[in-house]
Amino acid sequence: MSDQGIKSRPKYAPLELDPAGRHHLLLVEGPALPAEALAEGFEPAAFETWTVVNRSALLPVQVVDAQGESVRPFRAKGHLFSALEERLARETMGLRLYATGSEPFLWDVARIADAAGMSRQEIRLAQAGSKARRVFCVHCRTYGEGVTTSIFTCGGCGASLFVRDHFSRRHAAYMGVQVDAEVPGAVPDAEELYA
Amino acid sequence: MTLQFKPNETFRRDFTYRNSSAAILHFPFPFPEDQYMYSVNIEPHVKGGASPAYDHVFDVDEHYVAECRERAQVLAEDPKRCQVLPHMMAAQWDTLELLMENLAADYPAHFSLTKAGDLWTWINRPLGLHQSFTFGKAETLPCPPFEYITRQAQGDFTLQDQREDNLYVDGGMVTTQADWSFEFDIGMSFHEWHGPVPLAHEKGVFDRALKYLLRLQYGAPVRRLNWTMTINPRLDTSPENYPVWGPDKASVTPENVGQKVHLRVELQTLYRLPRSNAILFGIRCYLASLEEVARVPKWGKRLHRVLRDLHPDIEAYKGLPRFRQMAVDYLAPLDDGAELSKGIQSELTAL
């Protein structure tokens, strides 16, 4: 059940610098770079890094620390995304975008990059931290956030949704399909799969 | 075949859809052999061949008017069944041109297209439409060009953009689908939207099919048949409405299996489009009940053998486990075990 054999589910690799890039912007869904997301020999000083610290009393100002690493903290994901949209709108060719964090964060970034005209080859993503899923209810189009079980109740239409491994990059979400549509009420036990 | 449209038949609630004897012989039976397994079964889409459904570029049959009405109903309930991403405007006009030119050429009694430069006049007699418009100017049509013309065609259509050596499903009119969600899949690459299909990835089917399609040439369309089974003659078996049609699967009994269980065949056609270099993918759905299929003896026997010996992964993916055995039991007495000719042709001229 944990691998349904569906091929749309993204695969990730530890982050490495793309030598074809002119400038490298790294987005981190947290206050610090997670070691699990980095390839061997990763050199943080080569990147402009944006982080998410989940705190209101700060200004998103770029600071270069003692190690020569340039870090700009944001109050929350939404705060970072709005800055990213503005930044990509005035970027030119040669930018490479890197992101690490939970899957919904990665594909929210990818969607913003896509809207700005970046191709998939210009973006590198590395999953880190929670494996919780965002799930799109195919029946009522409500997104469920932080789903960790094989079956959960849709917050929109109330259906018991089975979480398929079918993943849409555009929705940044997995597909949820009613598990008891053929025999209403026959809902199997949910398994904790995506902690 | 002289077409006698059946405008009042329905694909929901009372399900009055039926096939005439002529329509049964017109049905593209999908099994050339007694066993079924995934393969890249693509051939040139040229006129003529083993099924009368191949006699025209876009097949129109007795269900045309009713299917267009059903499509309008689905779109009224769920407008997102038709979406085209903004960069696909040239492909929209390519589609309109391809459909109008071929329908008018193949069925002059029903459709006509006249052109005076960019000023085109389209007449669709079965639906009672008469439209003058300027080719390339979307504001001269009542709705965008892809939606306009696919509302007047049987079967679903998707638009594949070709870039980065891949195909992306960046547009579609999808109201008669076999359990895949266009709203969920829009924007996906070739391997992503085929992600849920079992066995075929491991067999390399999608790698080979993609390579083949990337080289598809303008003027040389191709086709293949695909199949599944549907309870009741329901066109809209979308994931969106699965809670509505899912319970049908538990309604099959040994007494009603011959009328309720339908063989659902997709005549899939692929066309390179001239301006956009996109690919138009037509997915034309045909439905025939087991009882109707079995009126052609060769088809009844072969369907029995295919269903009896079907790979369990394919049975599960196509959603057949609740009723497959009942279908096999229904067809078994009709199968004398005789050797059947290769190919899908009915070998009958009349029923």
PDB file of N, CA, C and O in Angstrom, chain B residues 76-110:
ATOM      1  N   ALA B  76     -22.760  21.889 -18.512  1.00  0.00           N
ATOM      2  CA  ALA B  76     -23.579  22.782 -17.684  1.00  0.00           C
ATOM      3  C   ALA B  76     -23.355  22.480 -16.205  1.00  0.00           C
ATOM      4  O   ALA B  76     -23.325  23.383 -15.363  1.00  0.00           O
ATOM      5  N   GLU B  77     -23.171  21.192 -15.894  1.00  0.00           N
ATOM      6  CA  GLU B  77     -22.945  20.801 -14.499  1.00  0.00           C
ATOM      7  C   GLU B  77     -21.514  21.098 -14.056  1.00  0.00           C
ATOM      8  O   GLU B  77     -21.259  21.363 -12.890  1.00  0.00           O
ATOM      9  N   ASP B  78     -20.560  21.012 -14.979  1.00  0.00           N
ATOM     10  CA  ASP B  78     -19.143  21.092 -14.619  1.00  0.00           C
ATOM     11  C   ASP B  78     -18.354  21.714 -15.780  1.00  0.00           C
ATOM     12  O   ASP B  78     -17.769  21.007 -16.595  1.00  0.00           O
ATOM     13  N   PRO B  79     -18.337  23.047 -15.861  1.00  0.00           N
ATOM     14  CA  PRO B  79     -17.695  23.707 -17.007  1.00  0.00           C
ATOM     15  C   PRO B  79     -16.207  23.378 -17.148  1.00  0.00           C
ATOM     16  O   PRO B  79     -15.655  23.503 -18.240  1.00  0.00           O
ATOM     17  N   LYS B  80     -15.548  22.948 -16.070  1.00  0.00           N
ATOM     18  CA  LYS B  80     -14.112  22.675 -16.162  1.00  0.00           C
ATOM     19  C   LYS B  80     -13.792  21.383 -16.909  1.00  0.00           C
ATOM     20  O   LYS B  80     -12.620  21.031 -17.050  1.00  0.00           O
ATOM     21  N   ARG B  81     -14.803  20.668 -17.385  1.00  0.00           N
ATOM     22  CA  ARG B  81     -14.522  19.523 -18.258  1.00  0.00           C
ATOM     23  C   ARG B  81     -13.914  19.982 -19.574  1.00  0.00           C
ATOM     24  O   ARG B  81     -13.364  19.182 -20.312  1.00  0.00           O
ATOM     25  N   CYS B  82     -14.061  21.255 -19.891  1.00  0.00           N
ATOM     26  CA  CYS B  82     -13.388  21.810 -21.066  1.00  0.00           C
ATOM     27  C   CYS B  82     -12.470  22.929 -20.609  1.00  0.00           C
ATOM     28  O   CYS B  82     -12.932  23.929 -20.064  1.00  0.00           O
ATOM     29  N   GLN B  83     -11.167  22.726 -20.783  1.00  0.00           N
ATOM     30  CA  GLN B  83     -10.179  23.744 -20.439  1.00  0.00           C
ATOM     31  C   GLN B  83      -9.063  23.674 -21.469  1.00  0.00           C
ATOM     32  O   GLN B  83      -8.681  22.587 -21.887  1.00  0.00           O
ATOM     33  N   VAL B  84      -8.537  24.837 -21.819  1.00  0.00           N
ATOM     34  CA  VAL B  84      -7.362  24.889 -22.682  1.00  0.00           C
ATOM     35  C   VAL B  84      -6.429  25.942 -22.095  1.00  0.00           C
ATOM     36  O   VAL B  84      -6.857  27.076 -21.836  1.00  0.00           O
ATOM     37  N   LEU B  85      -5.175  25.587 -21.860  1.00  0.00           N
ATOM     38  CA  LEU B  85      -4.232  26.554 -21.300  1.00  0.00           C
ATOM     39  C   LEU B  85      -3.962  27.656 -22.336  1.00  0.00           C
ATOM     40  O   LEU B  85      -4.054  27.432 -23.543  1.00  0.00           O
ATOM     41  N   PRO B  86      -3.643  28.853 -21.840  1.00  0.00           N
ATOM     42  CA  PRO B  86      -3.618  30.028 -22.734  1.00  0.00           C
ATOM     43  C   PRO B  86      -2.655  29.925 -23.919  1.00  0.00           C
ATOM     44  O   PRO B  86      -2.932  30.498 -24.972  1.00  0.00           O
ATOM     45  N   HIS B  87      -1.553  29.174 -23.766  1.00  0.00           N
ATOM     46  CA  HIS B  87      -0.582  29.124 -24.868  1.00  0.00           C
ATOM     47  C   HIS B  87      -1.028  28.215 -26.014  1.00  0.00           C
ATOM     48  O   HIS B  87      -0.284  28.047 -26.970  1.00  0.00           O
ATOM     49  N   MET B  88      -2.236  27.650 -25.925  1.00  0.00           N
ATOM     50  CA  MET B  88      -2.688  26.672 -26.917  1.00  0.00           C
ATOM     51  C   MET B  88      -3.685  27.261 -27.915  1.00  0.00           C
ATOM     52  O   MET B  88      -4.459  26.519 -28.528  1.00  0.00           O
ATOM     53  N   MET B  89      -3.704  28.572 -28.103  1.00  0.00           N
ATOM     54  CA  MET B  89      -4.730  29.160 -28.980  1.00  0.00           C
ATOM     55  C   MET B  89      -4.596  28.677 -30.424  1.00  0.00           C
ATOM     56  O   MET B  89      -5.599  28.388 -31.080  1.00  0.00           O
ATOM     57  N   ALA B  90      -3.361  28.574 -30.929  1.00  0.00           N
ATOM     58  CA  ALA B  90      -3.210  28.109 -32.318  1.00  0.00           C
ATOM     59  C   ALA B  90      -3.742  26.688 -32.459  1.00  0.00           C
ATOM     60  O   ALA B  90      -4.369  26.337 -33.475  1.00  0.00           O
ATOM     61  N   ALA B  91      -3.526  25.865 -31.430  1.00  0.00           N
ATOM     62  CA  ALA B  91      -4.022  24.482 -31.480  1.00  0.00           C
ATOM     63  C   ALA B  91      -5.551  24.438 -31.462  1.00  0.00           C
ATOM     64  O   ALA B  91      -6.168  23.531 -32.024  1.00  0.00           O
ATOM     65  N   GLN B  92      -6.169  25.427 -30.806  1.00  0.00           N
ATOM     66  CA  GLN B  92      -7.638  25.481 -30.828  1.00  0.00           C
ATOM     67  C   GLN B  92      -8.147  25.666 -32.256  1.00  0.00           C
ATOM     68  O   GLN B  92      -9.079  24.978 -32.690  1.00  0.00           O
ATOM     69  N   TRP B  93      -7.537  26.586 -32.979  1.00  0.00           N
ATOM     70  CA  TRP B  93      -7.989  26.819 -34.366  1.00  0.00           C
ATOM     71  C   TRP B  93      -7.643  25.633 -35.262  1.00  0.00           C
ATOM     72  O   TRP B  93      -8.408  25.270 -36.160  1.00  0.00           O
ATOM     73  N   ASP B  94      -6.479  25.035 -35.031  1.00  0.00           N
ATOM     74  CA  ASP B  94      -6.127  23.831 -35.787  1.00  0.00           C
ATOM     75  C   ASP B  94      -7.207  22.754 -35.629  1.00  0.00           C
ATOM     76  O   ASP B  94      -7.580  22.075 -36.592  1.00  0.00           O
ATOM     77  N   THR B  95      -7.690  22.599 -34.397  1.00  0.00           N
ATOM     78  CA  THR B  95      -8.695  21.562 -34.119  1.00  0.00           C
ATOM     79  C   THR B  95     -10.002  21.869 -34.840  1.00  0.00           C
ATOM     80  O   THR B  95     -10.623  20.988 -35.457  1.00  0.00           O
ATOM     81  N   LEU B  96     -10.399  23.127 -34.749  1.00  0.00           N
ATOM     82  CA  LEU B  96     -11.646  23.517 -35.408  1.00  0.00           C
ATOM     83  C   LEU B  96     -11.573  23.252 -36.907  1.00  0.00           C
ATOM     84  O   LEU B  96     -12.498  22.696 -37.514  1.00  0.00           O
ATOM     85  N   GLU B  97     -10.443  23.613 -37.504  1.00  0.00           N
ATOM     86  CA  GLU B  97     -10.272  23.411 -38.942  1.00  0.00           C
ATOM     87  C   GLU B  97     -10.319  21.929 -39.305  1.00  0.00           C
ATOM     88  O   GLU B  97     -11.017  21.512 -40.238  1.00  0.00           O
ATOM     89  N   LEU B  98      -9.569  21.122 -38.549  1.00  0.00           N
ATOM     90  CA  LEU B  98      -9.493  19.686 -38.846  1.00  0.00           C
ATOM     91  C   LEU B  98     -10.877  19.033 -38.764  1.00  0.00           C
ATOM     92  O   LEU B  98     -11.271  18.252 -39.639  1.00  0.00           O
ATOM     93  N   LEU B  99     -11.606  19.363 -37.710  1.00  0.00           N
ATOM     94  CA  LEU B  99     -12.925  18.749 -37.548  1.00  0.00           C
ATOM     95  C   LEU B  99     -13.907  19.237 -38.601  1.00  0.00           C
ATOM     96  O   LEU B  99     -14.616  18.445 -39.226  1.00  0.00           O
ATOM     97  N   MET B 100     -13.954  20.533 -38.797  1.00  0.00           N
ATOM     98  CA  MET B 100     -14.927  21.053 -39.772  1.00  0.00           C
ATOM     99  C   MET B 100     -14.650  20.524 -41.172  1.00  0.00           C
ATOM    100  O   MET B 100     -15.572  20.094 -41.876  1.00  0.00           O
ATOM    101  N   GLU B 101     -13.392  20.547 -41.589  1.00  0.00           N
ATOM    102  CA  GLU B 101     -13.079  20.113 -42.961  1.00  0.00           C
ATOM    103  C   GLU B 101     -13.412  18.640 -43.157  1.00  0.00           C
ATOM    104  O   GLU B 101     -13.974  18.244 -44.180  1.00  0.00           O
ATOM    105  N   ASN B 102     -13.083  17.818 -42.174  1.00  0.00           N
ATOM    106  CA  ASN B 102     -13.317  16.386 -42.347  1.00  0.00           C
ATOM    107  C   ASN B 102     -14.781  16.003 -42.191  1.00  0.00           C
ATOM    108  O   ASN B 102     -15.276  15.134 -42.920  1.00  0.00           O
ATOM    109  N   LEU B 103     -15.483  16.645 -41.266  1.00  0.00           N
ATOM    110  CA  LEU B 103     -16.915  16.336 -41.140  1.00  0.00           C
ATOM    111  C   LEU B 103     -17.650  16.736 -42.414  1.00  0.00           C
ATOM    112  O   LEU B 103     -18.507  15.995 -42.913  1.00  0.00           O
ATOM    113  N   ALA B 104     -17.300  17.905 -42.946  1.00  0.00           N
ATOM    114  CA  ALA B 104     -17.976  18.373 -44.163  1.00  0.00           C
ATOM    115  C   ALA B 104     -17.650  17.459 -45.352  1.00  0.00           C
ATOM    116  O   ALA B 104     -18.512  17.165 -46.183  1.00  0.00           O
ATOM    117  N   ALA B 105     -16.411  16.993 -45.426  1.00  0.00           N
ATOM    118  CA  ALA B 105     -16.024  16.135 -46.555  1.00  0.00           C
ATOM    119  C   ALA B 105     -16.625  14.735 -46.427  1.00  0.00           C
ATOM    120  O   ALA B 105     -17.042  14.141 -47.424  1.00  0.00           O
ATOM    121  N   ASP B 106     -16.667  14.211 -45.211  1.00  0.00           N
ATOM    122  CA  ASP B 106     -17.128  12.838 -45.016  1.00  0.00           C
ATOM    123  C   ASP B 106     -18.650  12.710 -44.954  1.00  0.00           C
ATOM    124  O   ASP B 106     -19.193  11.648 -45.258  1.00  0.00           O
ATOM    125  N   TYR B 107     -19.319  13.769 -44.496  1.00  0.00           N
ATOM    126  CA  TYR B 107     -20.776  13.708 -44.312  1.00  0.00           C
ATOM    127  C   TYR B 107     -21.438  14.941 -44.924  1.00  0.00           C
ATOM    128  O   TYR B 107     -22.012  15.774 -44.208  1.00  0.00           O
ATOM    129  N   PRO B 108     -21.360  15.085 -46.245  1.00  0.00           N
ATOM    130  CA  PRO B 108     -21.876  16.321 -46.855  1.00  0.00           C
ATOM    131  C   PRO B 108     -23.378  16.521 -46.642  1.00  0.00           C
ATOM    132  O   PRO B 108     -23.854  17.655 -46.691  1.00  0.00           O
ATOM    133  N   ALA B 109     -24.101  15.443 -46.374  1.00  0.00           N
ATOM    134  CA  ALA B 109     -25.538  15.604 -46.134  1.00  0.00           C
ATOM    135  C   ALA B 109     -25.802  16.275 -44.790  1.00  0.00           C
ATOM    136  O   ALA B 109     -26.867  16.862 -44.574  1.00  0.00           O
ATOM    137  N   HIS B 110     -24.861  16.200 -43.887  1.00  0.00           N
ATOM    138  CA  HIS B 110     -25.084  16.688 -42.523  1.00  0.00           C
ATOM    139  C   HIS B 110     -24.318  17.962 -42.181  1.00  0.00           C
ATOM    140  O   HIS B 110     -24.755  18.741 -41.340  1.00  0.00           O
TER     141      HIS B 110
END
